[in-house]
Amino acid sequence: MYPLLDRIESPADLKKLPQEKLVELAAEIRQFLLANVSQTGGHLASNLGCVELTLAIHYCFNSPADRIIFDVGHQAYTHKILTGRRDQFPTQRQYQGISGFPKRSESPYDAFGAGHSATSISAGLGMAVGRDLQGGDNKVIAVIGDGSMTGGMAFEALNQAGHLKKNLIVILNDNEMSISKNVGAFSSFLSKKLTGNYYRDLKKEMKELLEGIPAIGGNILHFARKAENSLKGFLTPGALFEALAFDYFGPLQGHNLPHLIEMLENARALEGPVLIHVMTTKGKGYPPAEKNPDQFHGVGPFDVATGKVTAGKGGAKSYTGIFGETLVKLAGDDPKIVAITAAMPDGTGLTPFAQAYPERFFDVGIAEQHGLTFAAGLAADGFRPVAAIYSTFVQRAYDQVFHDICLQKLPVTLALDRAGLVGDDGPTHHGVFDLSYLRHLPEMTLMAPKDENELQHMLKTAIYADRPMALRYPRGNGYGVRLDQEITELPIGKGEMLADGNDLAIIAIGCTVYPALEAATLLAEQGIRATVINARFVKPLDRELILAAANRTGCLITVEENALQGGFGSAVLELLEQEEVTGVRVKRLGIPDRYIEQGPQPRLRADLGLDAAGIAATAEAFLQHNGKPALARVK
């Protein structure tokens, strides 16, 4: 099926092909991508869009000696295929398979790992400085998407790179999309472009014409070059990048291999920082993805012939969907509610809100830091902002949560989607640290629902608490429980007892509550009676409920889908220490001190002992090892 691709085991094999064969190879790679991603799911549209660009880069540069850095990794599939991982590619994003992102431990060709955006230029500049300090002469190439360019870190790196004047090549892969349609003034600025072919041909013709004029042709050509700079600044983004001391080239047609190769070969010889602006089409070569690039950005298994996503198991609505519906409902009664996202209106369930209340919806682009301070400003002016951002991406804005929200006691609601284990995207996307990095901040209230019905009540609680609030909820479907028609506020800091027993108490938070209940059923079959508590709040804890369980059973197991260090279990231990409780034994279940690789959520939870069977097995072993502890003494 792949006569050319089957011969490529490394970039060295690629260079053996005559240039005219690369178009055929690009077609085979697209065919290979469709055949594989349609089975496993993955980031398709962006990878289809940069096939020719990746071929040109590897054809012109000498990786791994030359450092090629792909920002985010949504555009790195062709790179992986060309660098010895073609046979492993069917395992990408699968349990114990290769990563869907660049990963240094996976291949020497992956110069820098990336799962979050806007890092490539900073990393590339660091490598360029390191090269020069060591007297090297290799090239450094940072490939960054236009969506990632909305991140402030990218401009911080451009600013320093221009100042240092190091040899660094930045390739701006511009498809006018991030995950959803790009937003913001910078996106509009990038859209002011001349087509590469027209601009280059016009320039060539004018140069030949002016050089042919006797005596005065040279002077006119000098004047024309000055005019060209003005024209470029007016009609292209060149002025911005050249103001940052980059030599700017483009925009180039990103699917024209001969022109790309010519430009990259020329760039190799240039001194100082260079930015090459390349125009690509997201989903290129596959009509369904070209027509709906946002749908095929991250897609599950699908039928190649029709483009229809393979039907899942159905079932209950997702937590994300319930969050979005609830926010729309609450906003209908309160014009002060506004919604904020960072380039992910679909992923965070805010598209219905954006459609219902466009004037109260704000997509800030890939700029979580700005987004949260923007939310703080809205709160300071009397609004009730809800910032819906994946747990893993809020990590990028820790300082803003600290200084701009909590320190000023502003009523911002952080809706932490994808909290806990997220599955196939792996360690860069697991949201397993938010309880730890938010719990210790003064003024912060932190909670997690056991199911989708509790989620809607918690959302209202957060919005009207008049304080900083964080609400975390998992990726995936809810349990299909009945949703209360009347949404009410919950008493802050109060949990609930779901099962009563005297042998031990299992105290769970969020998505671990139902597995804890199932574990109690399994334990009952062994004659062990367990109390099960839905903590609801990580901060403040329900001190009375937890201390009563400790005093009655003397044996506590905490369960959370968060890092054990500084998480919910740590909060319970701190409570026992503060209250000078003696005679109680505690076992904490959660994420150990290591990064968790990709895999289906149920499999990862089973591996970590966070499913019902694992919780029950831990409880049995804990009781057998320790014996029945003495009753706790609360001082």
XYZ file of C-alpha atoms in Angstrom:
635
model
C 0.000 0.000 0.000
C 2.908 2.361 0.734
C 5.725 1.689 -1.764
C 7.653 4.844 -0.857
C 6.788 5.155 2.835
C 7.753 1.536 3.525
C 11.316 2.450 2.523
C 11.595 5.287 5.050
C 13.053 4.204 8.392
C 14.791 7.501 9.135
C 15.272 10.983 7.672
C 18.431 9.650 5.985
C 16.219 7.385 3.864
C 14.008 10.348 3.029
C 16.976 12.276 1.636
C 17.699 9.435 -0.796
C 14.440 10.106 -2.626
C 14.493 12.486 -5.595
C 12.591 15.653 -4.821
C 9.923 14.920 -7.412
C 8.929 11.775 -5.455
C 8.015 13.726 -2.334
C 4.547 14.603 -3.602
C 3.780 10.877 -3.932
C 5.221 10.279 -0.476
C 3.007 13.020 0.976
C -0.060 11.291 -0.482
C 1.022 7.961 1.044
C 1.547 9.573 4.450
C -1.960 11.053 4.380
C -3.330 7.638 3.446
C -1.344 6.088 6.311
C -2.569 8.725 8.780
C -6.193 8.192 7.821
C -5.881 4.399 8.022
C -4.398 4.549 11.522
C -6.112 7.502 13.204
C -9.491 6.237 11.991
C -8.850 3.164 14.168
C -7.242 4.719 17.249
C -8.491 8.290 17.240
C -6.123 11.203 17.687
C -5.235 14.661 16.434
C -5.983 14.372 12.735
C -6.774 17.671 11.004
C -3.676 19.548 12.142
C -1.429 16.630 11.198
C -2.970 16.299 7.730
C -2.233 19.983 7.247
C 1.509 19.855 7.863
C 2.601 16.758 5.902
C 4.478 18.689 3.191
C 5.965 21.094 5.730
C 7.351 18.221 7.822
C 8.727 16.474 4.740
C 10.466 19.671 3.654
C 11.975 20.243 7.103
C 13.418 16.729 7.332
C 14.543 16.869 3.702
C 16.523 20.076 4.288
C 17.830 19.615 7.833
C 19.815 16.879 9.539
C 17.853 15.706 12.558
C 18.691 14.768 15.270
C 21.898 16.833 15.050
C 19.715 19.717 13.910
C 17.110 20.262 16.614
C 13.513 20.217 15.342
C 10.969 21.275 17.965
C 7.250 20.876 17.345
C 5.082 23.126 19.473
C 2.253 21.237 21.265
C 2.633 18.094 19.159
C -0.691 18.253 17.328
C 1.466 18.548 14.211
C 4.102 15.880 14.963
C 2.571 12.662 13.566
C 4.391 12.854 10.216
C 7.595 13.567 12.132
C 7.083 10.384 14.155
C 6.381 8.333 11.046
C 9.580 9.562 9.365
C 11.773 8.977 12.412
C 11.562 5.227 12.889
C 8.155 4.873 14.505
C 6.054 3.928 11.496
C 5.583 0.334 12.666
C 4.716 1.491 16.179
C 2.349 4.166 14.971
C -0.812 2.025 15.360
C -0.072 2.079 19.125
C 0.051 5.883 19.390
C -2.053 7.166 22.297
C -2.820 3.563 23.260
C -2.069 1.851 26.559
C 1.694 1.164 26.719
C 2.054 2.511 23.168
C 3.886 5.535 21.817
C 2.805 9.007 22.841
C 0.635 11.257 20.738
C 3.093 14.076 21.479
C 6.859 14.552 21.078
C 8.632 12.809 23.931
C 12.355 12.930 24.588
C 12.487 9.482 26.183
C 10.791 7.961 23.143
C 13.204 9.006 20.394
C 16.416 11.004 19.892
C 14.568 12.789 17.085
C 12.159 14.328 19.617
C 14.320 17.251 20.664
C 11.814 18.569 23.198
C 8.636 17.212 24.760
C 5.447 19.200 24.349
C 1.847 18.758 25.379
C 0.988 22.365 26.180
C 1.394 25.202 23.707
C 3.663 28.198 23.079
C 6.879 26.574 24.371
C 8.810 25.790 21.185
C 10.502 29.155 20.606
C 11.695 29.385 24.223
C 13.080 25.847 24.097
C 14.635 26.468 20.700
C 16.335 29.636 21.879
C 17.714 27.746 24.870
C 19.149 25.126 22.534
C 20.600 27.785 20.242
C 22.356 29.458 23.174
C 23.568 26.078 24.426
C 24.917 25.267 20.977
C 26.882 28.505 20.809
C 28.282 28.106 24.319
C 29.611 24.709 23.277
C 30.940 25.889 19.937
C 28.466 23.851 17.871
C 27.127 24.648 14.425
C 23.884 22.691 14.239
C 20.598 24.343 13.285
C 17.626 24.838 15.585
C 14.140 24.903 14.096
C 11.007 25.697 16.125
C 7.686 24.859 14.434
C 4.791 26.737 16.034
C 1.138 27.008 15.051
C -0.697 30.297 14.736
C -2.976 29.250 17.590
C 0.041 28.847 19.859
C 1.173 32.311 18.859
C -1.733 33.687 20.904
C 0.171 32.553 23.997
C 2.194 35.333 25.592
C 5.160 33.034 26.216
C 5.773 32.826 22.464
C 6.242 36.596 22.274
C 8.464 36.641 25.340
C 10.704 34.181 23.508
C 10.594 36.133 20.232
C 11.581 39.276 22.129
C 14.662 37.683 23.692
C 15.611 35.821 20.523
C 15.658 39.076 18.584
C 17.753 40.681 21.308
C 20.316 37.847 21.402
C 20.456 37.587 17.583
C 21.163 33.861 17.727
C 20.821 31.632 14.695
C 17.298 30.326 15.169
C 14.693 29.391 12.583
C 11.054 29.775 13.602
C 8.449 28.304 11.258
C 4.970 29.710 11.802
C 2.504 27.066 10.608
C -0.544 29.215 9.942
C -3.808 27.377 9.290
C -5.993 30.074 10.873
C -7.075 27.561 13.518
C -5.998 26.410 16.937
C -8.459 23.822 18.235
C -11.410 26.005 17.439
C -11.364 29.049 15.147
C -8.685 31.502 16.215
C -9.738 34.677 17.951
C -8.153 38.008 18.782
C -6.447 40.925 17.117
C -3.257 38.978 16.428
C -5.185 36.363 14.498
C -6.687 39.136 12.378
C -3.225 40.590 11.851
C -1.853 37.273 10.597
C -4.735 37.108 8.164
C -3.501 40.264 6.387
C -1.406 38.480 3.828
C -0.456 38.362 0.190
C -0.275 34.958 -1.429
C 3.319 33.787 -1.497
C 3.422 33.063 -5.234
C 1.969 36.403 -6.297
C 4.200 38.405 -4.016
C 7.386 36.590 -5.013
C 6.647 36.690 -8.754
C 5.797 40.389 -8.621
C 9.017 41.117 -6.773
C 11.096 39.165 -9.307
C 9.516 40.871 -12.302
C 9.955 44.347 -10.822
C 13.618 43.649 -9.991
C 14.366 42.537 -13.569
C 12.531 45.530 -15.002
C 14.313 48.086 -12.851
C 17.764 46.563 -13.336
C 17.240 46.951 -17.095
C 16.843 50.739 -16.902
C 20.213 52.370 -17.853
C 21.948 54.659 -15.360
C 19.099 55.184 -12.909
C 17.916 51.583 -12.523
C 20.089 50.904 -9.456
C 18.823 53.968 -7.590
C 15.211 53.126 -8.380
C 15.768 49.535 -7.242
C 17.153 50.838 -3.907
C 14.083 53.026 -3.495
C 11.837 50.094 -4.457
C 13.382 47.909 -1.765
C 12.495 50.534 0.829
C 8.991 50.681 -0.577
C 8.835 46.905 -0.415
C 9.436 47.025 3.333
C 6.602 49.513 3.749
C 4.327 47.417 1.557
C 5.247 44.262 3.457
C 4.497 45.963 6.750
C 1.139 47.194 5.495
C -0.031 44.004 3.831
C 1.687 41.227 5.804
C 2.666 40.507 9.416
C 6.322 41.054 8.461
C 6.564 44.408 10.203
C 5.778 42.915 13.601
C 8.362 40.156 13.392
C 10.987 42.387 11.827
C 10.428 44.880 14.658
C 11.466 41.999 16.927
C 14.705 41.716 14.880
C 13.655 38.611 12.923
C 14.163 38.300 9.190
C 10.645 37.557 7.972
C 9.832 35.483 4.888
C 6.365 34.709 3.678
C 3.632 33.961 3.603
C 4.523 30.797 1.676
C 2.106 28.202 0.315
C 2.587 25.346 2.764
C 1.683 22.525 0.384
C 4.106 23.483 -2.400
C 7.095 21.250 -1.703
C 9.575 22.766 -4.195
C 8.993 26.264 -2.843
C 9.189 25.103 0.777
C 12.436 23.256 0.173
C 13.950 26.225 -1.648
C 13.044 28.555 1.218
C 14.342 26.229 3.917
C 17.602 25.621 2.064
C 18.078 29.383 1.833
C 17.246 29.787 5.521
C 20.029 27.384 6.479
C 22.591 29.888 5.253
C 21.134 32.949 6.958
C 22.608 34.482 10.105
C 20.476 35.566 13.045
C 16.857 34.808 13.885
C 14.567 33.974 10.958
C 10.792 33.557 10.857
C 9.196 31.718 7.942
C 5.440 32.185 7.664
C 3.811 29.155 6.040
C 0.151 28.889 5.094
C -1.374 25.413 5.427
C -4.868 23.972 5.286
C -6.045 22.117 8.371
C -7.349 18.703 7.301
C -5.610 18.941 3.911
C -6.379 16.062 1.556
C -9.367 14.670 3.450
C -12.586 16.555 2.570
C -14.494 15.827 5.814
C -11.590 17.224 7.858
C -11.139 20.225 5.572
C -14.843 21.003 5.902
C -14.974 20.498 9.690
C -11.412 20.989 10.993
C -12.520 21.608 14.576
C -14.438 18.301 14.643
C -11.379 16.457 13.329
C -8.845 18.254 15.522
C -9.093 15.565 18.157
C -11.296 12.771 16.904
C -12.264 9.285 18.024
C -12.326 6.292 15.680
C -14.233 7.090 12.482
C -15.216 5.665 9.111
C -12.795 6.973 6.468
C -15.282 6.638 3.618
C -17.952 8.792 5.246
C -16.077 10.767 7.897
C -18.645 9.698 10.490
C -17.284 9.089 13.963
C -17.832 5.529 15.134
C -20.768 5.463 17.514
C -19.769 5.092 21.131
C -21.594 3.198 23.803
C -24.028 6.052 24.344
C -25.247 6.388 27.890
C -25.433 9.427 30.120
C -24.480 12.966 29.180
C -20.946 14.077 29.858
C -19.986 16.182 32.848
C -18.841 18.819 30.382
C -22.247 18.849 28.705
C -24.112 19.120 32.016
C -21.831 21.966 33.076
C -22.560 23.881 29.872
C -26.321 23.343 30.090
C -26.403 24.375 33.732
C -24.430 27.548 33.095
C -26.804 28.554 30.290
C -29.754 27.978 32.613
C -28.258 30.010 35.461
C -27.195 32.826 33.132
C -30.772 33.172 31.913
C -31.708 34.417 35.366
C -28.605 36.507 36.031
C -27.105 38.964 33.511
C -23.979 39.260 35.676
C -22.833 35.706 34.827
C -20.114 35.689 32.168
C -18.150 32.757 30.729
C -14.473 32.605 29.770
C -12.469 29.920 27.999
C -8.944 29.634 26.606
C -9.381 28.590 22.958
C -11.669 25.668 23.808
C -15.360 26.610 23.682
C -16.316 23.147 22.398
C -14.039 21.193 24.718
C -15.310 22.998 27.808
C -18.989 22.822 26.855
C -19.352 26.582 26.435
C -20.503 26.649 22.808
C -24.201 26.688 23.837
C -23.450 29.596 26.191
C -21.638 31.455 23.403
C -24.658 30.989 21.152
C -27.178 32.035 23.803
C -25.236 34.967 25.262
C -22.530 36.019 22.786
C -21.996 39.363 24.496
C -21.182 37.570 27.766
C -18.875 34.927 26.292
C -15.119 35.480 25.958
C -12.581 33.225 24.280
C -9.174 34.655 25.198
C -7.145 32.310 22.979
C -4.375 30.091 24.313
C -3.696 32.538 27.130
C -4.728 31.088 30.468
C -2.782 33.668 32.477
C -4.519 36.565 30.796
C -7.857 34.752 30.965
C -7.825 34.436 34.746
C -6.690 38.003 35.405
C -9.324 39.124 32.903
C -11.844 37.165 34.992
C -10.547 38.857 38.134
C -11.082 42.253 36.511
C -14.666 41.333 35.645
C -15.247 40.165 39.224
C -13.805 43.389 40.584
C -16.391 45.249 38.516
C -19.317 43.301 39.945
C -19.712 40.400 37.515
C -19.773 36.676 38.273
C -17.144 35.193 35.918
C -16.894 31.448 35.321
C -13.570 30.436 33.759
C -13.867 26.971 32.227
C -10.361 25.614 31.620
C -8.951 22.102 31.682
C -7.294 21.280 35.002
C -3.928 20.672 33.353
C -3.974 24.117 31.708
C -4.838 26.046 34.870
C -1.375 24.999 36.048
C -0.065 27.594 33.585
C -1.835 30.373 35.494
C -1.005 29.534 39.098
C 0.387 32.989 39.819
C -2.800 34.640 38.570
C -4.945 32.444 40.827
C -2.714 33.419 43.754
C -2.239 37.181 43.219
C -5.164 38.315 41.144
C -7.976 36.121 42.466
C -7.288 34.729 45.942
C -5.189 37.533 47.414
C -7.887 40.022 46.409
C -10.716 37.704 47.491
C -12.470 38.059 44.162
C -15.483 35.858 43.355
C -14.131 34.004 40.329
C -15.324 30.453 39.653
C -12.706 28.094 38.231
C -14.474 25.280 36.391
C -11.735 22.649 36.164
C -12.743 20.304 33.362
C -10.832 17.046 32.726
C -9.806 16.801 36.383
C -8.273 13.449 37.224
C -7.126 10.833 34.727
C -8.033 11.831 31.186
C -6.934 8.754 29.220
C -5.211 8.742 25.852
C -3.471 12.136 25.954
C -1.302 10.925 28.813
C 0.853 12.665 31.406
C 0.766 16.144 29.867
C -3.020 16.215 30.128
C -3.927 14.235 33.260
C -5.492 16.742 35.644
C -4.169 15.116 38.804
C -2.514 18.037 40.584
C -5.226 20.682 41.028
C -6.261 19.655 44.535
C -2.625 20.033 45.581
C -1.806 23.295 43.827
C -5.047 25.033 44.821
C -5.753 23.672 48.314
C -2.988 25.590 50.065
C -4.023 29.005 48.712
C -5.775 31.157 51.349
C -9.370 32.154 50.505
C -9.781 29.300 48.002
C -12.750 26.943 48.328
C -12.348 23.657 46.495
C -14.999 21.035 45.736
C -15.796 18.084 43.486
C -19.172 16.455 42.711
C -19.876 12.745 43.013
C -22.170 12.846 39.958
C -23.694 15.163 37.374
C -26.643 16.177 39.540
C -24.343 17.334 42.297
C -22.305 19.178 39.659
C -25.165 21.509 38.787
C -25.765 22.349 42.454
C -22.048 22.940 43.024
C -21.864 25.271 40.032
C -24.579 27.493 41.473
C -22.920 27.289 44.889
C -19.637 28.478 43.399
C -21.109 31.342 41.392
C -22.944 32.844 44.377
C -20.415 32.200 47.138
C -18.818 35.650 46.775
C -15.345 34.205 47.148
C -12.750 32.385 44.999
C -14.154 28.953 44.144
C -12.779 25.969 42.238
C -15.014 23.178 40.978
C -13.301 20.106 39.491
C -15.028 17.414 37.469
C -13.796 14.527 35.310
C -13.649 13.759 31.630
C -16.361 11.432 30.383
C -19.989 10.625 30.967
C -21.893 10.960 34.180
C -23.874 8.173 35.811
C -27.234 8.991 34.280
C -28.723 10.049 37.609
C -31.879 12.126 37.665
C -31.197 15.847 37.467
C -33.050 18.040 39.936
C -35.108 20.662 38.151
C -34.483 23.181 40.878
C -30.803 24.034 41.236
C -29.902 24.964 44.803
C -26.824 26.094 46.680
C -25.082 23.541 48.898
C -23.864 24.335 52.396
C -20.148 25.061 52.000
C -17.866 22.623 53.777
C -20.488 19.933 54.370
C -20.218 16.358 53.102
C -22.673 13.487 53.287
C -22.641 9.972 54.668
C -23.777 7.450 52.048
C -23.227 4.189 53.963
C -22.811 3.413 57.649
C -20.473 0.839 59.156
C -18.196 0.426 62.150
C -15.188 -1.459 60.748
C -13.672 1.356 58.726
C -14.584 4.574 56.949
C -13.904 5.241 53.270
C -13.831 8.976 52.619
C -13.951 9.735 48.904
C -14.014 12.866 46.781
C -15.465 13.510 43.323
C -15.367 10.693 40.791
C -14.086 8.208 43.391
C -17.295 8.279 45.459
C -19.265 5.728 43.431
C -16.317 3.291 43.240
C -16.031 3.650 47.032
C -19.711 2.713 47.389
C -19.177 -0.315 45.157
C -16.143 -1.254 47.231
C -18.275 -1.122 50.381
C -20.667 -3.604 48.772
C -17.761 -5.935 47.981
C -16.463 -5.607 51.539
C -19.890 -6.380 52.975
C -19.731 -9.726 51.185
C -16.608 -10.419 53.263
C -18.323 -9.364 56.479
C -16.661 -5.957 56.631
C -18.969 -3.030 57.314
C -17.721 0.242 55.894
C -18.862 3.800 56.298
C -18.722 5.692 53.006
C -18.522 9.488 53.030
C -18.869 11.782 50.052
C -16.597 14.594 51.206
C -17.843 17.059 48.542
C -15.363 19.694 49.751
C -11.590 19.410 49.901
C -11.378 22.868 51.443
C -12.976 23.455 53.837
C -13.354 19.872 55.023
C -16.422 18.676 56.871
C -14.526 18.420 60.130
C -17.457 17.176 62.193
C -18.363 14.352 59.805
C -14.782 13.143 59.308
C -13.866 13.309 62.982
C -16.996 11.393 63.920
C -16.073 8.639 61.444
C -12.523 8.546 62.789
C -13.751 8.314 66.365
C -16.248 5.565 65.552
C -14.081 3.312 63.355
C -10.481 4.270 64.150
C -9.625 3.322 60.575
C -9.851 5.699 57.592
C -9.191 5.230 53.877
C -9.162 8.355 51.724
C -9.694 8.059 47.971
C -8.952 10.711 45.368
C -7.959 10.987 41.705
C -5.216 13.472 42.515
C -1.566 13.366 43.544
C -1.207 11.995 47.054
C 1.283 14.710 47.938
C -0.687 17.681 49.196
C -4.035 16.333 48.048
C -7.297 15.390 49.734
C -5.800 12.609 51.874
C -3.147 15.008 53.087
C -5.898 17.421 54.117
C -7.528 14.692 56.215
C -4.205 13.864 57.872
C -3.712 17.543 58.653
C -7.175 17.680 60.199
C -6.367 14.729 62.478
C -3.099 16.366 63.500
C -4.769 19.718 64.167
C -7.442 18.086 66.332
C -4.813 15.938 68.112
C -6.636 12.746 67.202
C -4.838 9.619 68.439
C -5.412 5.929 67.858
C -6.555 6.260 64.234
C -4.885 4.663 61.251
C -5.098 6.226 57.808
C -4.479 4.786 54.361
C -4.483 7.162 51.387
C -5.356 6.063 47.859
C -4.539 8.358 44.945
C -1.928 9.122 42.313
C 1.600 8.108 43.390
C 4.663 10.293 42.978
C 5.184 9.600 39.281
C 3.707 10.632 35.958
C 0.958 8.371 34.676
C 1.189 7.327 31.035
C -1.709 7.199 28.580
C -4.391 4.551 28.528
C -8.147 4.081 28.905
C -9.439 5.613 32.126
C -10.827 2.311 33.510
C -7.505 0.555 32.892
C -5.469 3.305 34.530
C -7.792 3.366 37.542
C -7.502 -0.392 37.900
C -3.701 -0.192 37.687
C -3.664 2.437 40.436
C -6.154 0.632 42.674
C -8.732 3.405 42.290
C -11.590 1.247 41.004
C -14.041 -0.590 43.267
C -12.013 -3.805 43.305
C -8.815 -1.939 44.099
C -10.363 0.059 46.929
C -11.887 -3.092 48.435
C -8.604 -5.010 48.158
C -6.721 -2.173 49.832
C -9.275 -2.057 52.647
C -9.050 -5.795 53.289
C -5.254 -5.769 53.309
C -5.211 -2.680 55.503
C -7.465 -4.251 58.100
C -5.630 -7.588 58.059
C -2.226 -5.964 58.413
C -3.169 -3.627 61.221
C -5.843 -5.594 62.966
C -8.853 -3.783 64.335
C -7.406 -0.498 65.638
C -8.358 1.009 68.926
C -10.995 3.697 68.812
C -9.705 7.125 68.015
C -9.585 9.703 70.739
C -10.604 13.217 69.799
C -9.134 15.736 72.199
